Coordinates of C-alpha atoms in Angstrom, one line a residue:
X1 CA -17.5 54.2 10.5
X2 CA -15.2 57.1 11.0
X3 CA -12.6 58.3 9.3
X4 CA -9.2 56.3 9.6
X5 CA -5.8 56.8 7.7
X6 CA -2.9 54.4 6.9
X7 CA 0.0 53.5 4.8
X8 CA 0.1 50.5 2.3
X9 CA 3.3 49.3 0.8
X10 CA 4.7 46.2 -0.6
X11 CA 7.3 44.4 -2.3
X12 CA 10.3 45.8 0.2
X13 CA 12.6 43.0 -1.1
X14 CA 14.9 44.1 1.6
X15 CA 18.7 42.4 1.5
X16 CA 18.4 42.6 -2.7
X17 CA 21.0 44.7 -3.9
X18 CA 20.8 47.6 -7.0
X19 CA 21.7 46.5 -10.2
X20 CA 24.0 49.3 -11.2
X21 CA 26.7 47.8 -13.9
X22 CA 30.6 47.9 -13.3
X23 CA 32.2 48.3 -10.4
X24 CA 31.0 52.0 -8.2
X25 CA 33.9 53.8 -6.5
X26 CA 34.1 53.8 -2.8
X27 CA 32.4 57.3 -2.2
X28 CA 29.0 55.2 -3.7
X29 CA 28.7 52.3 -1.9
X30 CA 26.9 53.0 1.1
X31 CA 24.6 54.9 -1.0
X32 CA 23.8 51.8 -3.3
X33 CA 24.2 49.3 -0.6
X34 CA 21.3 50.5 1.4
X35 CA 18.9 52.4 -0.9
X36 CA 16.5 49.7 -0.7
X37 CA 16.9 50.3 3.3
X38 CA 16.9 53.7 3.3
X39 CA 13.1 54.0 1.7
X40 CA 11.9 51.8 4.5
X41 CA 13.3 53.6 6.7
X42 CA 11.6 56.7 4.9
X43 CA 8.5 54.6 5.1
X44 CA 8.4 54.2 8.8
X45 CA 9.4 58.3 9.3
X46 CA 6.5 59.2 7.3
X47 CA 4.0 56.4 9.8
X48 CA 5.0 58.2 12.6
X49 CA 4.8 62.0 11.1
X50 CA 1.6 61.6 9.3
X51 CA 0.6 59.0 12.7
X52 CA -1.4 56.4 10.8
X53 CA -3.3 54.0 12.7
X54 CA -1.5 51.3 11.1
X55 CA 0.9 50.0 8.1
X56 CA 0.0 47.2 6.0
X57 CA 2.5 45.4 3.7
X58 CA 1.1 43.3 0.7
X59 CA 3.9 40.5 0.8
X60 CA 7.6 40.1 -0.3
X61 CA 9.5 42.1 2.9
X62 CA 12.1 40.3 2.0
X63 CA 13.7 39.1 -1.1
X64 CA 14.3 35.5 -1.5
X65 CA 17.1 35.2 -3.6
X66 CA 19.3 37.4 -0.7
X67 CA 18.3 36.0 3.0
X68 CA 20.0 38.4 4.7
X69 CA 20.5 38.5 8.6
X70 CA 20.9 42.5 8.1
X71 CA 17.5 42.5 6.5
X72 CA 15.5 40.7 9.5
X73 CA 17.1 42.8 12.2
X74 CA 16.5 45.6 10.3
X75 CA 13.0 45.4 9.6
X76 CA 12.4 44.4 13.1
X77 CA 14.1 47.4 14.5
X78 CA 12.1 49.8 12.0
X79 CA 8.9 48.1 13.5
X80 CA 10.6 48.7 17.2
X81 CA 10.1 52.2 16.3
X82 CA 6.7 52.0 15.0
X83 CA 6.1 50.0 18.0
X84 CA 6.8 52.6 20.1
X85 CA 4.4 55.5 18.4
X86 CA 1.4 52.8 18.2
X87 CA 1.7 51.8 15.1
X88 CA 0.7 48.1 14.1
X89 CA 1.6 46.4 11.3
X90 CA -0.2 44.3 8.9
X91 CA 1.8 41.5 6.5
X92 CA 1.4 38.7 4.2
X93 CA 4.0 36.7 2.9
X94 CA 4.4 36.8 -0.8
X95 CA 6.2 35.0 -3.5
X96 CA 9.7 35.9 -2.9
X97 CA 9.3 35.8 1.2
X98 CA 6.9 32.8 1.5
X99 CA 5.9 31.4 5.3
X100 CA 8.8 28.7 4.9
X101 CA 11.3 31.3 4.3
X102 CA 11.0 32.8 7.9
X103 CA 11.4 29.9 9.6
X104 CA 14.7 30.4 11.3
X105 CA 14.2 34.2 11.0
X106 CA 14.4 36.5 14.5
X107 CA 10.7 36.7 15.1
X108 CA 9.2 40.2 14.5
X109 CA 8.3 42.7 17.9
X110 CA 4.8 42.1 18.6
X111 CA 3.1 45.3 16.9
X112 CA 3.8 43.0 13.7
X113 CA 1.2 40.4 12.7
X114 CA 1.8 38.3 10.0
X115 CA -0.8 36.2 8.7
X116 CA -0.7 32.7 7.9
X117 CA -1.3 30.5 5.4
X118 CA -3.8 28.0 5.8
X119 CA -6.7 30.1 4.7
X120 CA -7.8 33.7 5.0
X121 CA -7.6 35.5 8.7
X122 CA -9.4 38.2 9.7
X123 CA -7.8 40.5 12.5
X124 CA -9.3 43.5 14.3
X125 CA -8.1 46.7 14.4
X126 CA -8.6 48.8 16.9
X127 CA -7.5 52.5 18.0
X128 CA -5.5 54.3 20.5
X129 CA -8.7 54.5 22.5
X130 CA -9.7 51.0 22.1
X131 CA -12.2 51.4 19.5
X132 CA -13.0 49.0 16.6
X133 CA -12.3 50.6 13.6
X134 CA -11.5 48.2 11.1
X135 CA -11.2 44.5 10.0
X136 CA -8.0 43.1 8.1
X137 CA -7.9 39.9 5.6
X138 CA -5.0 38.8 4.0
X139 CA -3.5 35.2 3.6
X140 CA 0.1 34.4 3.2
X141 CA 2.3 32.4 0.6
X142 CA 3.5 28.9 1.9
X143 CA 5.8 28.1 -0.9
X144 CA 6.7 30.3 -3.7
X145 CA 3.4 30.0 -5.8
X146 CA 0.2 30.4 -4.5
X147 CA -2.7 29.0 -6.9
X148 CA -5.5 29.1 -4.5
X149 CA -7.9 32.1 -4.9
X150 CA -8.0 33.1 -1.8
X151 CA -9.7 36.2 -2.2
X152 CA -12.9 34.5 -2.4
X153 CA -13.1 33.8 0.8
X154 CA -12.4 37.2 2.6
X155 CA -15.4 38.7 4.6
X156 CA -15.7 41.9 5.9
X157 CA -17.7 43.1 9.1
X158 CA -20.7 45.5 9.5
X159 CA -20.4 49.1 10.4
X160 CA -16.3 49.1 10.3
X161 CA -13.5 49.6 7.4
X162 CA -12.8 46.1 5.8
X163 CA -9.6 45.7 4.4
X164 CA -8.2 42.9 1.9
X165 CA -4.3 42.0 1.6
X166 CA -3.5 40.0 -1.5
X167 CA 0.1 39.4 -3.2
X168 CA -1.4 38.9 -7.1
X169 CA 0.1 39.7 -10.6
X170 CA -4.0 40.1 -11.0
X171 CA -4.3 37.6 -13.7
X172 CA -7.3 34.8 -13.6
X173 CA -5.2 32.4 -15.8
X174 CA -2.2 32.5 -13.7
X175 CA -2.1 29.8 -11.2
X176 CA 0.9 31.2 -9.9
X177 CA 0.3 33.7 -7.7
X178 CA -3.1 34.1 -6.8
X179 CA -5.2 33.8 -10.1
X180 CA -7.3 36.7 -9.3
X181 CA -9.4 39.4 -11.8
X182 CA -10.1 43.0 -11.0
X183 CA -13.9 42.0 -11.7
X184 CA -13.9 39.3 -8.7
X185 CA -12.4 42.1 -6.3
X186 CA -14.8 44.6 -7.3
X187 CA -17.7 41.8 -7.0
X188 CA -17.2 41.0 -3.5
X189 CA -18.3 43.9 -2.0
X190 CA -17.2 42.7 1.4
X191 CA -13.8 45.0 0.9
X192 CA -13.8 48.1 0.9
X193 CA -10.0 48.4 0.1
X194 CA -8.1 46.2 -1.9
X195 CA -4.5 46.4 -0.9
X196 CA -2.4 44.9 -3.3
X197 CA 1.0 43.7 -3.7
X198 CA 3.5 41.7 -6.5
X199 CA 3.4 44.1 -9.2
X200 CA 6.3 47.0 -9.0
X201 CA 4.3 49.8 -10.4
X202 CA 2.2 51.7 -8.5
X203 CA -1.5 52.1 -10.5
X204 CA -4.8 52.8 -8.8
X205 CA -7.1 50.5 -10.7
X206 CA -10.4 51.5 -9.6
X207 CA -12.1 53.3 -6.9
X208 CA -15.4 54.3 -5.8
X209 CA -17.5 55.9 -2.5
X210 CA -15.9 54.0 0.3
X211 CA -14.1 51.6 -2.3
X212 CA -10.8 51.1 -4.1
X213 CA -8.7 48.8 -5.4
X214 CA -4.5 49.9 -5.5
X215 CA -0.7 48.2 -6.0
X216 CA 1.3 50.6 -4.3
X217 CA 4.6 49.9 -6.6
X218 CA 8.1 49.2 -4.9
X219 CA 9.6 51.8 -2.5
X220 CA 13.0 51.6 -4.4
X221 CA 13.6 50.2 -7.8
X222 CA 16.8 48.0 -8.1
X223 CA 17.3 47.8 -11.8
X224 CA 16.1 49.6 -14.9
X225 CA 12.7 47.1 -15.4
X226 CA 12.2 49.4 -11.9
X227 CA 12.5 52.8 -13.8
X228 CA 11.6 55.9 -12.0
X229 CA 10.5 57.0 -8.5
X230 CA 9.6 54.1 -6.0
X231 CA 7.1 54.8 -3.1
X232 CA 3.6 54.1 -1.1
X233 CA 0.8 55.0 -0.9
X234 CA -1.5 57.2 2.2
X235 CA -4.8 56.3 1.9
X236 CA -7.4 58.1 4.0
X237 CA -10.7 56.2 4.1
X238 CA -13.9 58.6 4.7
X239 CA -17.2 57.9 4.9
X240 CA -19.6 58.3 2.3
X241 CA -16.1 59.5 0.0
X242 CA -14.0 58.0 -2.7
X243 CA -11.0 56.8 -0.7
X244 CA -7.8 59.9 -0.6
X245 CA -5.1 58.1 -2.6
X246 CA -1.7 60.1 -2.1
X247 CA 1.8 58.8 -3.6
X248 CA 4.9 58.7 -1.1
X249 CA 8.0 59.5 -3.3
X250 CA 10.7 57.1 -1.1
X251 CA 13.1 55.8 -3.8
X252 CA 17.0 57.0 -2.7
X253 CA 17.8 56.2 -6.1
X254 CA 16.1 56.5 -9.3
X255 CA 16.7 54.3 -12.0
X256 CA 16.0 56.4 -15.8
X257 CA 16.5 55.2 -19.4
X258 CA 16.8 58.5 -21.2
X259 CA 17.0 58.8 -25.0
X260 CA 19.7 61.1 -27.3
X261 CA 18.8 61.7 -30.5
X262 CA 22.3 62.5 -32.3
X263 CA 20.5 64.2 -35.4
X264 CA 21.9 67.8 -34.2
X265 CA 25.8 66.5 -34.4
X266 CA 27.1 67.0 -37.9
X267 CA 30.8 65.7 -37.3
X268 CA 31.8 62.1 -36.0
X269 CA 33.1 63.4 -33.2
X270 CA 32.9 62.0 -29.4
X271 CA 33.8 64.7 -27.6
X272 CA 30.4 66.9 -29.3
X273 CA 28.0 63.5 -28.5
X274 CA 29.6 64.0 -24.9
X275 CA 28.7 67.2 -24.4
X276 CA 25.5 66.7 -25.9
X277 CA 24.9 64.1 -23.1
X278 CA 26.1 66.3 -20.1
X279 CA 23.9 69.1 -21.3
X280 CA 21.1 66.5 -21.2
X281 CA 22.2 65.4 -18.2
X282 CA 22.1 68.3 -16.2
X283 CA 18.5 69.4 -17.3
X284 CA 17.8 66.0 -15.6
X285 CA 19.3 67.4 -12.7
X286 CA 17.4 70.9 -12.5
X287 CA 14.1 69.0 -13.6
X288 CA 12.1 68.9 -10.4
X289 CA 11.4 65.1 -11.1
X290 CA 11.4 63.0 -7.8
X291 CA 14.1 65.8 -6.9
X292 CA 12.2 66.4 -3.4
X293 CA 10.9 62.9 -1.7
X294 CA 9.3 63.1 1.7
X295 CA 10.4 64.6 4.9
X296 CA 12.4 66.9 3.4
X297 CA 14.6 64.5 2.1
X298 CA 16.3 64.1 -1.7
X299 CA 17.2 61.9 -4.3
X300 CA 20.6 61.1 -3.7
X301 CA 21.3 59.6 -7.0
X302 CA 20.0 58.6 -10.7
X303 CA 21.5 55.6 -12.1
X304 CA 21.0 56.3 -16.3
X305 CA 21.2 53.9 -19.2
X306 CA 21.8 56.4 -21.5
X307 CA 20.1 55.4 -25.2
X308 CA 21.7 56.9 -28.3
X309 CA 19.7 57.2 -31.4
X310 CA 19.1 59.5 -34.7
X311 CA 21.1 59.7 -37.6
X312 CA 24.7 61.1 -37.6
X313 CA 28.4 60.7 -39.4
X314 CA 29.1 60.0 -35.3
X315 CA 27.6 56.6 -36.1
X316 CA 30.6 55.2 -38.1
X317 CA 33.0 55.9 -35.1
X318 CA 30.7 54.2 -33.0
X319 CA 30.0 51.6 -34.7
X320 CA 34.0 51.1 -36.1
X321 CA 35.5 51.7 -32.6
X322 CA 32.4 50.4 -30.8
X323 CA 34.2 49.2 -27.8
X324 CA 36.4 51.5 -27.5
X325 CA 34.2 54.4 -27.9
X326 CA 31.4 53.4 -25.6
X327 CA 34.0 53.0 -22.8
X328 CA 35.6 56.3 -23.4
X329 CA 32.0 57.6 -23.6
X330 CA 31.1 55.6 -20.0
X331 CA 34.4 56.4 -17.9
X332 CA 33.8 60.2 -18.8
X333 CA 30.6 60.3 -17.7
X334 CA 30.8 58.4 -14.8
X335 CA 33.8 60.6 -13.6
X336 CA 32.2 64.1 -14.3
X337 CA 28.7 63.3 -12.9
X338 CA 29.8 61.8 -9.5
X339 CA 30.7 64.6 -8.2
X340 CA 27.0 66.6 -8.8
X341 CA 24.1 66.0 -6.8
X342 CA 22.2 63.9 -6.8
X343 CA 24.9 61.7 -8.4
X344 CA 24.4 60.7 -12.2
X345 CA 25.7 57.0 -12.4
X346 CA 26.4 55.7 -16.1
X347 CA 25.1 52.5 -16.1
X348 CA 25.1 51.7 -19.2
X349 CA 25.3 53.8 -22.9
X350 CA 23.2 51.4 -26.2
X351 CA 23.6 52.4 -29.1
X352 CA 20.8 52.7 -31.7
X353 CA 22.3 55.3 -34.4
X354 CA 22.6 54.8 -37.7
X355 CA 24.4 56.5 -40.9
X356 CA 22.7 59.6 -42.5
X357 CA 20.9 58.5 -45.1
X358 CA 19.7 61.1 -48.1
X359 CA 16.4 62.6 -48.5
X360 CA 16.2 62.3 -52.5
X361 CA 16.8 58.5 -52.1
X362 CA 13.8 58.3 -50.0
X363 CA 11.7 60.7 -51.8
X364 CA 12.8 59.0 -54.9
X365 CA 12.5 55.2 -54.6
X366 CA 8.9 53.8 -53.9
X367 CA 10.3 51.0 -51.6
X368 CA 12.0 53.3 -49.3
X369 CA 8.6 55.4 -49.5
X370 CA 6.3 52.1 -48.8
X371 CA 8.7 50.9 -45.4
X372 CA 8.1 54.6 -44.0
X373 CA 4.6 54.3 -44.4
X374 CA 4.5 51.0 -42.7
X375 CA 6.8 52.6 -40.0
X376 CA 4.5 55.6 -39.6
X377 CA 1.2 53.4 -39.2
X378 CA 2.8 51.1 -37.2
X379 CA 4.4 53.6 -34.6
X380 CA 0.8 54.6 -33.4
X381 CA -1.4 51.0 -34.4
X382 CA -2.3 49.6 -31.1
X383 CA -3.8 46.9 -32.7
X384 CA -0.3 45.9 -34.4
X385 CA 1.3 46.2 -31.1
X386 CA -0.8 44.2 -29.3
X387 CA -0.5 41.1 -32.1
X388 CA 3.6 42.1 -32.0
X389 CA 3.3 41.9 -27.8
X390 CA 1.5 38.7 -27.8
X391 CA 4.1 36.9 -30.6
X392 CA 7.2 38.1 -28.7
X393 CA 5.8 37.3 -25.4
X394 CA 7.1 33.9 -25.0
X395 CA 10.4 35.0 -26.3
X396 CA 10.9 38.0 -24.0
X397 CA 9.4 36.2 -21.2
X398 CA 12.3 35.6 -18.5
X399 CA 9.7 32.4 -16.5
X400 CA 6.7 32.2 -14.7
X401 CA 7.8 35.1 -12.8
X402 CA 7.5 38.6 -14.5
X403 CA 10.2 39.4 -11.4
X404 CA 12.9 36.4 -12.6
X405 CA 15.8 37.3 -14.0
X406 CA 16.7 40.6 -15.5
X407 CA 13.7 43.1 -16.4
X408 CA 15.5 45.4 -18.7
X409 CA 16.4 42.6 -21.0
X410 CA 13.0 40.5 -20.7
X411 CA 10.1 42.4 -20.1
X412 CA 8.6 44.2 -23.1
X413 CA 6.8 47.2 -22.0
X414 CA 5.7 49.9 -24.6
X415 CA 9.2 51.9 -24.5
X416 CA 10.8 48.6 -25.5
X417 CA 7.8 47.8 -28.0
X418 CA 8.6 51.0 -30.1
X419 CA 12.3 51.2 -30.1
X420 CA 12.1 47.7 -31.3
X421 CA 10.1 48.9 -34.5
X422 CA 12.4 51.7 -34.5
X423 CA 15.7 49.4 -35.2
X424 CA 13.6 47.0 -37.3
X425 CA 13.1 50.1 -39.9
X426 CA 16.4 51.7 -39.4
X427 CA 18.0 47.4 -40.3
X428 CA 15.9 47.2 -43.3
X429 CA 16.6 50.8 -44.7
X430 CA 20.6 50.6 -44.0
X431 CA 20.4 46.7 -45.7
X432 CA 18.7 47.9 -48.8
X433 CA 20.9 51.3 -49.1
X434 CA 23.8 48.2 -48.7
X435 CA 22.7 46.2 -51.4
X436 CA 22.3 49.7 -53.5
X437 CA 25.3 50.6 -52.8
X438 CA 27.2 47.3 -53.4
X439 CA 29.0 46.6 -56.9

């Protein structure tokens, strides 16, 4: 075996569109419109810079919910150009882009292969000198669920790389799509590189000499369940090594959910929350986060749900003028941070504040004292969280598919975990404080 390197991606969904709330102005629109484009594109630049021996894609190029004719030509034109550099590429089709969804499609150039879906293929690969160098497996989606496991039944060849494509959320329960466990890849030791797809985050889940197992993560998020920098991964496979795993920043666009804590302003005053946001604002901009993607190129744009919490008197004029105040808040934002760049879009501001509440009624009164010790042990139990995860699961569950419907609002991840406790203790201490209060 010799050395060989490559690029593994997945989960393009090209023709979807951003989720960025309200309507942008003009000036934003090409920039939004084709982020999820543009990162392709990106893709394909860094093939032919880095010259890979090939590109593999681990299912969904395309987004089911948004057939697009602007999508298939231009995928095929971005393989054109790989085309013309050497470059083959490597596809299954996944849940969102099953094998029935292309019917009708413009067929790809022939550098692309994509597999099919009556059982696993194996397809050689071979270099710009004719040489074997490695063996593919992958088998594609014909409708959107696949509950076959199909991963069983890849082999691998002697003496060259052997490769496995699979579109999986990676869960052996989940007849869905691909009911598949990270101790069944490992176990057939045919593969020496698992390359995943279906799951948005990229995560290398386990790797050893000459073996490895990897989800690449979407190239560019589209809503805030998609939060931070998108990309792929360049994976150089050496003999005798642990695979080289190196992330590709891509993403145009970065979604980010960043927190204020309003403690610091002592009047109820908008215009000091708004400058507290701007200052915030523009560290993001001078942070070096994602700031520098490939080729040279930048982040063009963040697009911010911007989550208020803490204690302040600015809480009663949010909460008293709450529509009002959230939209004077949003406009302002939106119109001083377009013109920076990258762009800072306001999405979306959520409030979580509450009233200050005084320290000698919590010091004071054993129930206050009891509910932030339960707070305080509950912040950090993972054992808690868990049993909390599992209970809400059905309720925060959008379907079968993590992907349905909107991310932000249905899938609980650990950020949304704790600011849930978070508002549970702040509703029970402003209730009781209430009833104290009341005559």
């Amino acid at each position: 075996m010799r050395k060989i390197r490559f690029l593994h991606t997945a989960d393009l969904h090209l023709g979807s569109r951003l989720s960025v709330g309200g309507n942008y102005p003009p000036e934003l629109s090409a920039l939004f419109d084709n982020a999820v484009y543009d990162a392709f594109s990106l893709l394909c630049t860094e093939a032919i810079e880095k010259q890979v021996d090939f590109l593999l894609i681990s299912g969904d190029v395309y987004d089911g919910g948004s057939r697009s004719v602007k999508a298939n030509i231009f995928f095929n034109e971005q393989c054109e150009r790989l085309a013309r550099h050497n470059i083959s590429v490597y596809a299954i089709a996944g849940n969102h882009d099953p094998l029935s969804f292309y019917r009708g499609l413009i067929p790809p150039p022939e550098n692309v292969y994509l597999f099919g879906g009556e059982g696993p293929e194996n397809r050689d690969v071979y270099d710009r000198n004719g040489e074997l160098i490695a063996s593919i497996s992958g088998c594609s989606y014909n409708n959107r669920a696949e509950s076959r496991k199909v991963h069983l039944d890849y082999k691998g060849k002697a003496g060259i790389w052997n490769i496995g494509l699979l579109h999986t959320q990676l869960e052996a329960e989940n007849n869905y799509y691909v009911p598949a466990s990270i101790q069944e890849l490992i176990a057939n030791k045919d593969i020496n590189y698992w390359a995943l797809g279906h799951l948005h985050q990229h995560d290398v889940l386990w790797k050893e000499k000459n073996r490895a197992i990897v989800y690449p993560g979407i190239p560019q998020g589209r809503d805030m369940g998609e939060e931070g920098c998108g990309g792929a991964v360049l994976v150089e496979l050496i003999p005798d090594t642990e695979p080289e795993i190196s992330f590709i920043n891509l993403s145009p666009v970065i979604y980010q959910r960043i927190e204020i804590p309003v403690d610091s302003i002592n009047k109820g005053n908008l215009i000091d929350l708004q400058r507290l946001i701007m200052e915030i604002g523009d560290e993001l901009l001078n942070n070096d986060f994602c700031l520098q993607l490939n080729n040279g190129e930048v982040v063009k744009a963040f697009v911010v749900d911007w989550v208020l919490t803490g204690r302040s008197e600015v809480s009663q004029v949010l909460k008293r003028e709450k529509e009002e105040a959230l939209e004077f808040l949003l406009n302002t934002l939106r119109e001083t941070f377009i013109c920076r760049k990258p762009v800072i879009w306001t999405r979306k501001i959520i409030d979580r504040t509450g009233l200050p509440i005084e320290e000698s009624i919590l010091e004071n009164n054993p129930i206050y004292q009891d509910i932030e010790k339960i707070a305080f042990f509950l912040k950090d139990n993972q054992e808690f969280q868990e049993e909390l995860v599992e209970e809400l699961g059905l309720i925060w569950s959008a379907g079968p598919d993590h992907e349905e419907g909107d991310p932000a609002l249905f899938h609980l991840n650990d950020t949304t975990l704790k600011a849930i406790l978070r508002q549970a203790r702040q509703a029970i201490l402003e209730e009781l404080i209430g009833r104290r209060e009341a005559p």
